[in-house]
Short mmCIF file of C-alpha atoms in Angstrom, two decimals:
data_model
loop_
_atom_site.label_atom_id
_atom_site.label_comp_id
_atom_site.label_asym_id
_atom_site.label_seq_id
_atom_site.Cartn_x
_atom_site.Cartn_y
_atom_site.Cartn_z
CA MET B 21 9.40 -32.22 44.10
CA LYS B 22 11.65 -29.40 45.37
CA LYS B 23 10.64 -25.97 44.11
CA THR B 24 13.27 -23.93 42.25
CA PRO B 25 13.94 -20.71 44.19
CA LYS B 26 13.07 -17.58 42.22
CA TYR B 27 14.39 -14.08 42.92
CA LEU B 28 13.37 -10.77 41.39
CA ILE B 29 16.00 -8.01 41.58
CA SER B 30 15.07 -4.45 40.70
CA GLY B 31 16.86 -1.12 40.47
CA GLY B 32 19.38 0.74 38.38
CA GLY B 33 19.80 4.04 36.64
CA THR B 34 23.45 4.33 37.66
CA GLY B 35 26.41 1.99 38.00
CA GLY B 36 26.19 2.55 41.75
CA HIS B 37 22.89 0.67 41.74
CA ILE B 38 23.58 -1.83 38.98
CA PHE B 39 26.85 -3.27 40.22
CA PRO B 40 25.53 -4.17 43.70
CA ALA B 41 22.47 -5.75 42.08
CA VAL B 42 24.60 -7.95 39.82
CA SER B 43 26.91 -8.84 42.72
CA ILE B 44 23.94 -10.00 44.79
CA ALA B 45 22.68 -12.06 41.84
CA ASN B 46 26.11 -13.67 41.44
CA ALA B 47 26.19 -14.56 45.13
CA LEU B 48 22.72 -16.08 44.95
CA ARG B 49 23.84 -18.23 42.02
CA GLU B 50 26.88 -19.40 43.97
CA LEU B 51 24.78 -20.37 46.98
CA GLN B 52 21.89 -21.81 44.95
CA PRO B 53 23.10 -22.76 41.45
CA ASP B 54 19.60 -23.87 40.44
CA CYS B 55 17.87 -20.60 41.33
CA GLU B 56 16.13 -18.42 38.75
CA ILE B 57 16.80 -14.68 38.72
CA LEU B 58 14.91 -11.98 36.85
CA PHE B 59 15.89 -8.31 36.81
CA VAL B 60 13.43 -5.46 36.41
CA GLY B 61 14.87 -2.14 35.20
CA ALA B 62 13.84 1.13 33.61
CA LEU B 63 13.62 1.32 29.82
CA GLY B 64 16.37 3.44 28.31
CA ARG B 65 18.63 3.24 31.36
CA MET B 66 22.04 1.60 31.50
CA GLU B 67 20.84 -1.52 33.33
CA MET B 68 19.08 -2.62 30.13
CA GLU B 69 22.56 -3.20 28.64
CA ARG B 70 24.71 -3.93 31.68
CA VAL B 71 22.54 -6.66 33.19
CA PRO B 72 22.31 -8.85 30.03
CA ALA B 73 26.07 -8.37 29.61
CA ALA B 74 26.46 -9.92 33.06
CA GLY B 75 24.42 -12.93 31.99
CA TYR B 76 20.99 -12.18 33.40
CA LYS B 77 17.55 -11.63 31.90
CA ILE B 78 15.99 -8.21 32.40
CA VAL B 79 12.62 -6.67 31.57
CA GLY B 80 12.12 -2.92 31.38
CA LEU B 81 9.41 -0.64 32.75
CA PRO B 82 8.56 2.80 31.25
CA VAL B 83 9.11 4.45 34.65
CA LYS B 84 11.03 7.73 34.97
CA GLY B 85 12.13 9.99 37.80
CA PHE B 86 9.99 12.87 38.99
CA ASP B 87 10.83 16.43 38.01
CA ARG B 88 11.18 18.30 41.30
CA LYS B 89 11.46 21.71 39.64
CA ASN B 90 8.50 21.64 37.24
CA ILE B 91 5.44 19.94 38.72
CA LEU B 92 3.43 20.03 35.47
CA ARG B 93 6.04 17.86 33.76
CA ASN B 94 5.18 15.08 36.20
CA ILE B 95 1.76 14.39 34.65
CA PRO B 96 3.12 12.05 31.92
CA ILE B 97 5.58 10.65 34.48
CA LEU B 98 2.65 9.71 36.73
CA ILE B 99 0.94 8.02 33.78
CA ASN B 100 4.13 6.05 33.09
CA LEU B 101 4.31 5.10 36.76
CA LEU B 102 0.80 3.67 36.65
CA LYS B 103 1.69 1.77 33.44
CA SER B 104 4.85 0.49 35.12
CA MET B 105 3.00 -0.78 38.17
CA TRP B 106 0.44 -2.54 35.95
CA GLN B 107 3.27 -4.15 33.93
CA ALA B 108 5.14 -5.03 37.12
CA ARG B 109 2.08 -6.86 38.39
CA LYS B 110 1.95 -8.98 35.21
CA ILE B 111 5.70 -9.68 35.41
CA ILE B 112 5.54 -10.72 39.06
CA LYS B 113 2.43 -12.86 38.55
CA ASN B 114 4.11 -14.71 35.66
CA PHE B 115 7.53 -15.10 37.30
CA GLN B 116 6.24 -15.83 40.83
CA PRO B 117 9.35 -14.75 42.79
CA ASP B 118 9.96 -16.02 46.32
CA VAL B 119 11.71 -12.78 47.27
CA ALA B 120 12.05 -9.35 45.65
CA VAL B 121 15.28 -7.40 46.14
CA GLY B 122 15.49 -3.64 45.63
CA VAL B 123 18.74 -1.70 45.25
CA GLY B 124 17.31 1.75 44.56
CA GLY B 125 16.37 3.56 41.37
CA TYR B 126 13.11 4.33 39.58
CA ALA B 127 12.19 0.79 38.58
CA SER B 128 12.79 -0.50 42.08
CA GLY B 129 10.06 1.70 43.51
CA ALA B 130 7.38 0.50 41.11
CA ALA B 131 8.35 -3.18 41.08
CA LEU B 132 8.83 -3.61 44.81
CA LYS B 133 5.70 -1.70 45.78
CA VAL B 134 3.68 -4.05 43.61
CA ALA B 135 5.55 -7.11 44.91
CA SER B 136 4.80 -6.08 48.47
CA LYS B 137 1.09 -5.73 47.69
CA MET B 138 1.23 -9.24 46.26
CA ASN B 139 2.73 -10.48 49.57
CA VAL B 140 6.18 -11.20 48.17
CA PRO B 141 8.85 -10.74 50.90
CA ILE B 142 11.01 -7.66 50.28
CA LEU B 143 14.69 -7.01 50.96
CA LEU B 144 16.27 -3.60 50.33
CA GLN B 145 19.95 -2.79 49.86
CA GLU B 146 21.03 0.79 50.55
CA GLN B 147 24.50 1.72 49.32
CA ASN B 148 24.85 5.22 50.74
CA GLY B 149 25.19 6.87 54.12
CA PHE B 150 22.12 8.98 53.30
CA ALA B 151 19.21 6.80 52.22
CA GLY B 152 17.79 7.22 48.73
CA VAL B 153 14.22 8.35 48.12
CA THR B 154 13.04 5.01 46.72
CA ASN B 155 14.33 2.94 49.63
CA LYS B 156 12.89 5.40 52.15
CA LEU B 157 9.48 5.07 50.48
CA LEU B 158 9.71 1.26 50.62
CA LYS B 159 11.00 0.94 54.20
CA ASN B 160 7.65 -0.13 55.68
CA ASP B 161 7.18 -2.80 53.01
CA ALA B 162 10.60 -4.40 53.57
CA SER B 163 11.30 -7.38 55.79
CA LYS B 164 15.06 -6.69 55.87
CA ILE B 165 17.19 -3.67 54.92
CA CYS B 166 20.89 -4.24 54.28
CA VAL B 167 23.02 -1.13 54.79
CA ALA B 168 26.65 -0.10 54.39
CA TYR B 169 26.98 2.44 57.20
CA ASP B 170 26.25 2.77 60.90
CA GLY B 171 23.52 5.13 62.04
CA MET B 172 20.95 4.25 59.36
CA GLU B 173 18.26 4.15 62.05
CA ARG B 174 17.74 7.78 61.00
CA PHE B 175 16.01 6.46 57.90
CA PHE B 176 14.87 2.89 58.53
CA PRO B 177 13.26 0.85 61.34
CA ALA B 178 16.12 -0.37 63.54
CA ASP B 179 14.77 -3.92 63.82
CA LYS B 180 14.96 -4.37 60.03
CA ILE B 181 18.54 -3.14 59.55
CA ILE B 182 21.48 -5.46 58.89
CA LEU B 183 24.97 -3.96 58.48
CA THR B 184 26.44 -5.85 55.52
CA GLY B 185 28.48 -3.26 53.63
CA ASN B 186 28.29 -2.77 49.88
CA PRO B 187 28.84 -5.54 47.35
CA VAL B 188 31.91 -4.57 45.34
CA ARG B 189 33.68 -6.17 42.40
CA GLN B 190 34.13 -9.90 42.79
CA ASN B 191 37.49 -11.17 44.12
CA LEU B 192 38.76 -7.67 44.86
CA THR B 193 42.38 -7.96 45.93
CA LEU B 194 45.58 -5.97 45.80
CA GLY B 195 48.02 -7.01 43.11
CA ASN B 196 51.70 -7.63 43.70
CA ARG B 197 53.48 -4.32 44.37
CA ALA B 198 56.62 -5.31 42.43
CA ASP B 199 54.46 -6.32 39.46
CA ALA B 200 52.68 -2.97 39.70
CA TYR B 201 55.88 -0.94 39.39
CA LYS B 202 56.89 -3.05 36.41
CA GLU B 203 53.47 -2.71 34.75
CA PHE B 204 53.42 1.08 34.97
CA GLY B 205 57.16 1.69 34.66
CA PHE B 206 57.39 3.44 38.01
CA SER B 207 60.10 3.26 40.68
CA ALA B 208 59.73 1.47 44.01
CA ASP B 209 61.83 4.21 45.59
CA LYS B 210 59.25 6.96 45.11
CA ARG B 211 55.81 7.58 46.61
CA THR B 212 52.88 7.05 44.25
CA LEU B 213 49.66 9.06 44.08
CA LEU B 214 46.67 7.44 42.37
CA ILE B 215 44.02 9.85 41.08
CA ILE B 216 40.72 8.35 39.93
CA GLY B 217 37.46 9.97 38.87
CA GLY B 218 35.36 7.13 37.53
CA SER B 219 34.94 5.88 33.96
CA LEU B 220 33.66 9.24 32.72
CA GLY B 221 35.97 11.27 34.92
CA ALA B 222 35.55 14.04 37.48
CA ARG B 223 35.83 17.57 36.12
CA THR B 224 36.89 19.28 39.36
CA ILE B 225 39.52 16.67 40.22
CA ASN B 226 41.00 16.85 36.71
CA GLN B 227 41.03 20.66 36.74
CA SER B 228 42.75 20.64 40.14
CA VAL B 229 45.44 18.26 38.87
CA LYS B 230 46.00 20.34 35.74
CA ASN B 231 46.44 23.45 37.85
CA GLY B 232 48.80 21.63 40.20
CA LEU B 233 50.97 19.79 37.67
CA GLN B 234 53.98 22.00 38.39
CA LYS B 235 53.75 21.29 42.13
CA LEU B 236 53.36 17.57 41.48
CA THR B 237 56.42 17.40 39.23
CA GLU B 238 58.54 19.41 41.67
CA SER B 239 57.57 17.14 44.58
CA GLY B 240 59.35 14.11 43.14
CA ILE B 241 56.40 11.75 43.61
CA GLN B 242 54.88 9.53 40.92
CA VAL B 243 51.32 10.09 39.71
CA LEU B 244 48.94 7.70 37.98
CA TRP B 245 46.18 10.03 36.75
CA GLN B 246 43.01 8.40 35.46
CA THR B 247 41.07 11.21 33.79
CA GLY B 248 38.02 9.39 32.42
CA LYS B 249 37.16 9.37 28.73
CA ILE B 250 35.45 12.78 28.66
CA TYR B 251 38.49 14.70 29.85
CA ILE B 252 41.42 12.73 28.45
CA GLU B 253 42.27 14.99 25.49
CA ASP B 254 42.23 18.16 27.55
CA CYS B 255 44.34 16.59 30.31
CA LYS B 256 46.84 15.22 27.79
CA LYS B 257 47.37 18.72 26.40
CA ALA B 258 48.36 19.93 29.86
CA PHE B 259 50.62 16.91 30.32
CA GLU B 260 52.40 17.56 27.01
CA GLN B 261 53.53 20.95 28.30
CA LEU B 262 55.79 19.23 30.85
CA ASN B 263 59.47 18.61 30.20
CA GLU B 264 60.58 15.06 29.37
CA GLN B 265 62.01 14.39 32.82
CA ALA B 266 58.76 15.39 34.52
CA LYS B 267 56.72 13.24 32.16
CA LYS B 268 58.53 10.12 33.41
CA ASN B 269 56.86 10.48 36.79
CA ILE B 270 53.30 11.00 35.55
CA ILE B 271 51.02 8.67 33.61
CA VAL B 272 47.85 10.17 32.11
CA THR B 273 45.20 7.70 30.96
CA ASP B 274 41.43 7.64 30.50
CA PHE B 275 41.14 4.11 31.88
CA VAL B 276 43.17 1.84 34.16
CA GLY B 277 42.73 -1.79 33.22
CA ARG B 278 44.72 -3.26 36.12
CA MET B 279 43.19 -1.52 39.10
CA ASP B 280 44.52 -4.27 41.35
CA LEU B 281 48.05 -3.20 40.45
CA ALA B 282 47.22 0.50 40.56
CA TYR B 283 45.88 0.13 44.09
CA ALA B 284 48.86 -2.03 45.07
CA MET B 285 51.47 0.64 44.38
CA ALA B 286 49.33 3.62 45.51
CA ASP B 287 50.52 5.23 48.74
CA LEU B 288 47.56 7.61 48.58
CA VAL B 289 44.35 7.68 46.51
CA VAL B 290 42.34 10.72 45.41
CA SER B 291 38.78 9.73 44.55
CA ARG B 292 35.15 10.75 44.41
CA ALA B 293 33.05 9.38 47.28
CA GLY B 294 30.66 7.01 45.54
CA ALA B 295 29.48 4.08 47.64
CA SER B 296 31.31 1.41 45.59
CA SER B 297 34.57 3.37 45.49
CA ILE B 298 34.55 3.88 49.26
CA SER B 299 33.77 0.21 49.87
CA GLU B 300 36.77 -0.79 47.75
CA LEU B 301 39.07 1.62 49.56
CA CYS B 302 37.90 0.22 52.91
CA LEU B 303 38.47 -3.39 51.90
CA LEU B 304 41.95 -2.58 50.59
CA GLY B 305 42.90 -0.32 53.47
CA LYS B 306 44.08 2.50 51.19
CA PRO B 307 44.67 6.02 52.57
CA ALA B 308 42.39 8.35 50.65
CA ILE B 309 41.44 11.95 50.00
CA LEU B 310 37.78 12.09 49.04
CA VAL B 311 36.29 14.84 46.86
CA PRO B 312 32.51 14.26 46.94
CA SER B 313 30.63 15.04 43.76
CA PRO B 314 28.11 17.85 44.24
CA ASN B 315 26.03 16.53 41.35
CA VAL B 316 24.30 13.62 43.08
CA ALA B 317 20.86 13.42 44.69
CA GLU B 318 20.66 14.63 48.30
CA ASP B 319 24.45 15.08 48.45
CA HIS B 320 24.95 11.35 49.04
CA GLN B 321 28.68 11.45 48.46
CA THR B 322 29.36 13.97 51.19
CA HIS B 323 27.45 11.81 53.66
CA ASN B 324 29.45 8.78 52.50
CA ALA B 325 32.74 10.64 52.93
CA MET B 326 31.87 12.03 56.35
CA ALA B 327 31.21 8.54 57.68
CA LEU B 328 34.93 7.92 57.14
CA VAL B 329 36.21 11.39 58.01
CA ASN B 330 34.49 11.27 61.41
CA LYS B 331 36.55 8.19 62.24
CA ASN B 332 39.84 9.61 60.90
CA ALA B 333 39.64 7.06 58.09
CA ALA B 334 39.84 9.52 55.18
CA ILE B 335 40.44 13.18 54.37
CA LEU B 336 37.72 15.36 52.86
CA VAL B 337 38.31 18.12 50.33
CA LYS B 338 35.11 19.84 49.23
CA ASP B 339 34.52 20.05 45.50
CA ILE B 340 34.25 23.83 45.67
CA GLU B 341 37.65 24.04 47.43
CA ALA B 342 39.48 21.41 45.37
CA ASN B 343 41.22 23.79 42.95
CA GLU B 344 42.74 25.62 45.87
CA LYS B 345 43.42 22.79 48.32
CA LEU B 346 43.50 19.34 46.69
CA ILE B 347 47.09 19.12 45.42
CA ASP B 348 48.59 20.78 48.50
CA THR B 349 46.62 18.42 50.75
CA ALA B 350 47.72 15.41 48.71
CA LEU B 351 51.39 16.39 48.82
CA GLU B 352 51.29 17.05 52.58
CA THR B 353 49.55 13.74 53.24
CA ILE B 354 51.70 11.54 51.02
CA ALA B 355 54.83 12.84 52.75
CA ASP B 356 53.47 12.11 56.25
CA ASP B 357 54.22 8.49 57.20
CA ALA B 358 52.28 8.65 60.45
CA GLN B 359 49.15 10.04 58.83
CA LEU B 360 49.26 7.49 56.00
CA ALA B 361 49.54 4.68 58.53
CA ALA B 362 46.67 6.03 60.65
CA LEU B 363 44.39 6.49 57.64
CA SER B 364 45.15 2.97 56.41
CA THR B 365 44.50 1.40 59.82
CA ASN B 366 41.26 3.28 60.39
CA ILE B 367 39.75 2.78 56.94
CA LEU B 368 40.48 -0.94 57.11
CA LYS B 369 38.49 -1.12 60.36
CA MET B 370 35.43 0.05 58.43
CA ALA B 371 35.61 -2.72 55.83
CA GLN B 372 32.68 -5.11 55.54
CA THR B 373 33.83 -8.33 53.90
CA ASP B 374 31.77 -10.82 51.87
CA SER B 375 28.95 -8.29 51.56
CA ALA B 376 27.30 -9.83 48.49
CA ARG B 377 27.28 -13.29 50.06
CA ARG B 378 25.90 -11.98 53.36
CA ILE B 379 23.10 -10.14 51.56
CA ALA B 380 22.34 -13.23 49.48
CA GLU B 381 22.10 -15.30 52.67
CA GLU B 382 19.51 -12.85 54.04
CA VAL B 383 17.56 -13.12 50.79
CA ILE B 384 17.56 -16.91 51.04
CA LYS B 385 16.32 -16.74 54.65
CA LEU B 386 13.26 -14.88 53.40
CA CYS B 387 12.60 -17.47 50.70
CA GLY B 388 9.34 -19.25 51.36
CA LYS B 389 8.20 -16.87 54.08
CA HIS B 390 4.65 -15.66 53.40
CA SER B 391 5.02 -16.55 49.73
CA PRO B 392 1.77 -16.06 47.80
CA TRP B 393 2.73 -18.83 45.40
CA THR B 394 2.83 -21.71 47.91
CA ASN B 395 -0.16 -23.98 48.07
#
């Protein structure tokens, strides 16, 4: 009787870890509809809600991140880590996975370290251009490491690396440009700037736009400004100060439901430099100005952005310089046909298509290799 393939997927803490994990799970289900998938996350983190919402079972570990500033606070964290590894051993023994997949995050470190000790084959997926702490700690335990950027030999053994890109939202495509103008009430005769800061928003980007509203209105371009839910009220107050004519060329919203249409009509995108956002921009070939967040571990976003900037595939504006430079840079760029074309061509060259499926195929290749559950 054929054995049902079983896969354990662990990681989370942020959407940047959770979405790739779910995308890999979806791809595994497409390739092997009969497979069983179990997620392992950290109690109290967003994966405990997001993963079940995507249709998968998840169990939580009491693991937490280490406090790098106050060593004494790590004593209870170490105790929780030991509890988590003991629980992970029970979970893995009961579930008997053929392969364990790690996408980064606290839970991934505990679960995959235990899985490796139990001789379960390990595959890691690293989203960023600067490897995360957990994946660096697990590099010697992994059989394969799927990465999104060139040059990751700085962090991982070269013979384990596979360049797959990042799994992004399923069926990501550009909408119809004419439909986009109709949806947002914009004109096809004007250039359109799309400003996005994530679901919560980006404080520096929003502040820069507020300060530059007068320049934006005088330029004659159209602006779709997605503020995020935290900053929407403050940004709307600034918008309300504009005259009625100026308001027609600017839309302020906390959330854009039809991102396919927003991307379709965007001549230029201003964005943070998270791994998923960059992967989407690459796949869609959109000219972009990237403002890396300074509030992420090991300055990942700057490393992500520089991978594109070094190939003339995007423009970088530092967070600390955004108030002074962002709007001027955006207006200069959106008016330069040659630069827009070059950015679009070069960023498209960096796209990695079918990433989730390619990662899933590597997972399946490991299935059955050195499995401790085979007789």
